[in-house]
Amino acid sequence: LFTKLGLLIKRRSPFRYTYIVGLANDYIGYIPDREAFGLGGYQVWTGFHSFVAEGTGEMIVEEAVRMLSELYEEVR
């Protein structure tokens, strides 16, 4: 997950502390943000290092924030 996307999750999380962990238990390659797709580079080329389509990173951010918000409501 590109740093920019992880920072968005942290910023939008309802929790005081939110940690983004990468390279844990599996490998799916780079997850760039839309801006990175526009800039190009090996991180956005389809191959063993990246299998995701443009916009996937932002979808992950939205879903992560939704799940964090739901969890927050359950534990408060």
mmCIF file of C-alpha atoms in Angstrom, residues 10-73:
data_model
loop_
_atom_site.group_PDB
_atom_site.id
_atom_site.type_symbol
_atom_site.label_atom_id
_atom_site.label_comp_id
_atom_site.label_asym_id
_atom_site.label_seq_id
_atom_site.Cartn_x
_atom_site.Cartn_y
_atom_site.Cartn_z
ATOM 1 C CA LYS A 10 -4.812 6.820 9.551
ATOM 2 C CA ARG A 11 -6.157 10.353 9.111
ATOM 3 C CA ARG A 12 -9.740 9.193 8.575
ATOM 4 C CA SER A 13 -9.763 6.477 11.234
ATOM 5 C CA PRO A 14 -11.996 7.218 14.241
ATOM 6 C CA PHE A 15 -9.456 5.566 16.556
ATOM 7 C CA ARG A 16 -6.785 7.541 18.364
ATOM 8 C CA TYR A 17 -4.111 5.152 17.086
ATOM 9 C CA THR A 18 -4.265 3.291 13.783
ATOM 10 C CA TYR A 19 -1.292 1.352 12.453
ATOM 11 C CA ILE A 20 -0.823 0.306 8.845
ATOM 12 C CA VAL A 21 1.153 -2.933 8.484
ATOM 13 C CA GLY A 22 2.691 -4.057 5.218
ATOM 14 C CA LEU A 23 4.446 -7.229 4.103
ATOM 15 C CA ALA A 24 2.732 -9.420 6.680
ATOM 16 C CA ASN A 25 1.871 -13.055 5.873
ATOM 17 C CA ASP A 26 1.577 -12.664 2.120
ATOM 18 C CA TYR A 27 2.564 -10.592 -0.864
ATOM 19 C CA ILE A 28 0.214 -9.037 -3.396
ATOM 20 C CA GLY A 29 2.621 -6.456 -4.762
ATOM 21 C CA TYR A 30 2.451 -2.704 -4.901
ATOM 22 C CA ILE A 31 -0.878 -0.968 -4.339
ATOM 23 C CA PRO A 32 -0.450 2.493 -5.886
ATOM 24 C CA ASP A 33 -2.761 5.463 -5.631
ATOM 25 C CA ARG A 34 -4.400 7.002 -8.731
ATOM 26 C CA GLU A 35 -1.761 9.715 -8.927
ATOM 27 C CA ALA A 36 0.998 7.096 -9.202
ATOM 28 C CA PHE A 37 -0.798 5.425 -12.108
ATOM 29 C CA GLY A 38 -0.725 8.751 -13.918
ATOM 30 C CA LEU A 39 2.991 9.155 -13.277
ATOM 31 C CA GLY A 40 3.866 5.649 -14.468
ATOM 32 C CA GLY A 41 6.769 3.520 -13.307
ATOM 33 C CA TYR A 42 7.345 -0.129 -12.521
ATOM 34 C CA GLN A 43 5.049 0.000 -9.473
ATOM 35 C CA VAL A 44 1.991 0.390 -11.703
ATOM 36 C CA TRP A 45 2.929 -2.041 -14.467
ATOM 37 C CA THR A 46 0.982 -5.283 -14.342
ATOM 38 C CA GLY A 47 3.271 -8.160 -13.408
ATOM 39 C CA PHE A 48 4.655 -10.061 -10.442
ATOM 40 C CA HIS A 49 5.166 -6.802 -8.564
ATOM 41 C CA SER A 50 1.656 -5.383 -9.077
ATOM 42 C CA PHE A 51 -1.642 -7.044 -9.932
ATOM 43 C CA VAL A 52 -4.082 -4.266 -9.051
ATOM 44 C CA ALA A 53 -6.061 -1.978 -11.334
ATOM 45 C CA GLU A 54 -6.124 1.789 -11.116
ATOM 46 C CA GLY A 55 -8.373 2.886 -8.257
ATOM 47 C CA THR A 56 -7.856 -0.259 -6.177
ATOM 48 C CA GLY A 57 -5.845 1.652 -3.578
ATOM 49 C CA GLU A 58 -8.608 4.183 -3.068
ATOM 50 C CA MET A 59 -11.185 1.389 -2.791
ATOM 51 C CA ILE A 60 -9.075 -0.216 -0.064
ATOM 52 C CA VAL A 61 -8.930 3.106 1.792
ATOM 53 C CA GLU A 62 -12.712 3.514 1.655
ATOM 54 C CA GLU A 63 -13.366 -0.042 2.817
ATOM 55 C CA ALA A 64 -10.767 0.147 5.597
ATOM 56 C CA VAL A 65 -12.266 3.392 6.909
ATOM 57 C CA ARG A 66 -15.767 1.899 6.734
ATOM 58 C CA MET A 67 -14.683 -1.176 8.704
ATOM 59 C CA LEU A 68 -12.769 0.897 11.266
ATOM 60 C CA SER A 69 -15.799 3.144 11.770
ATOM 61 C CA GLU A 70 -18.064 0.127 12.221
ATOM 62 C CA LEU A 71 -15.677 -1.406 14.746
ATOM 63 C CA TYR A 72 -15.365 1.898 16.577
ATOM 64 C CA GLU A 73 -19.145 2.072 17.024
#
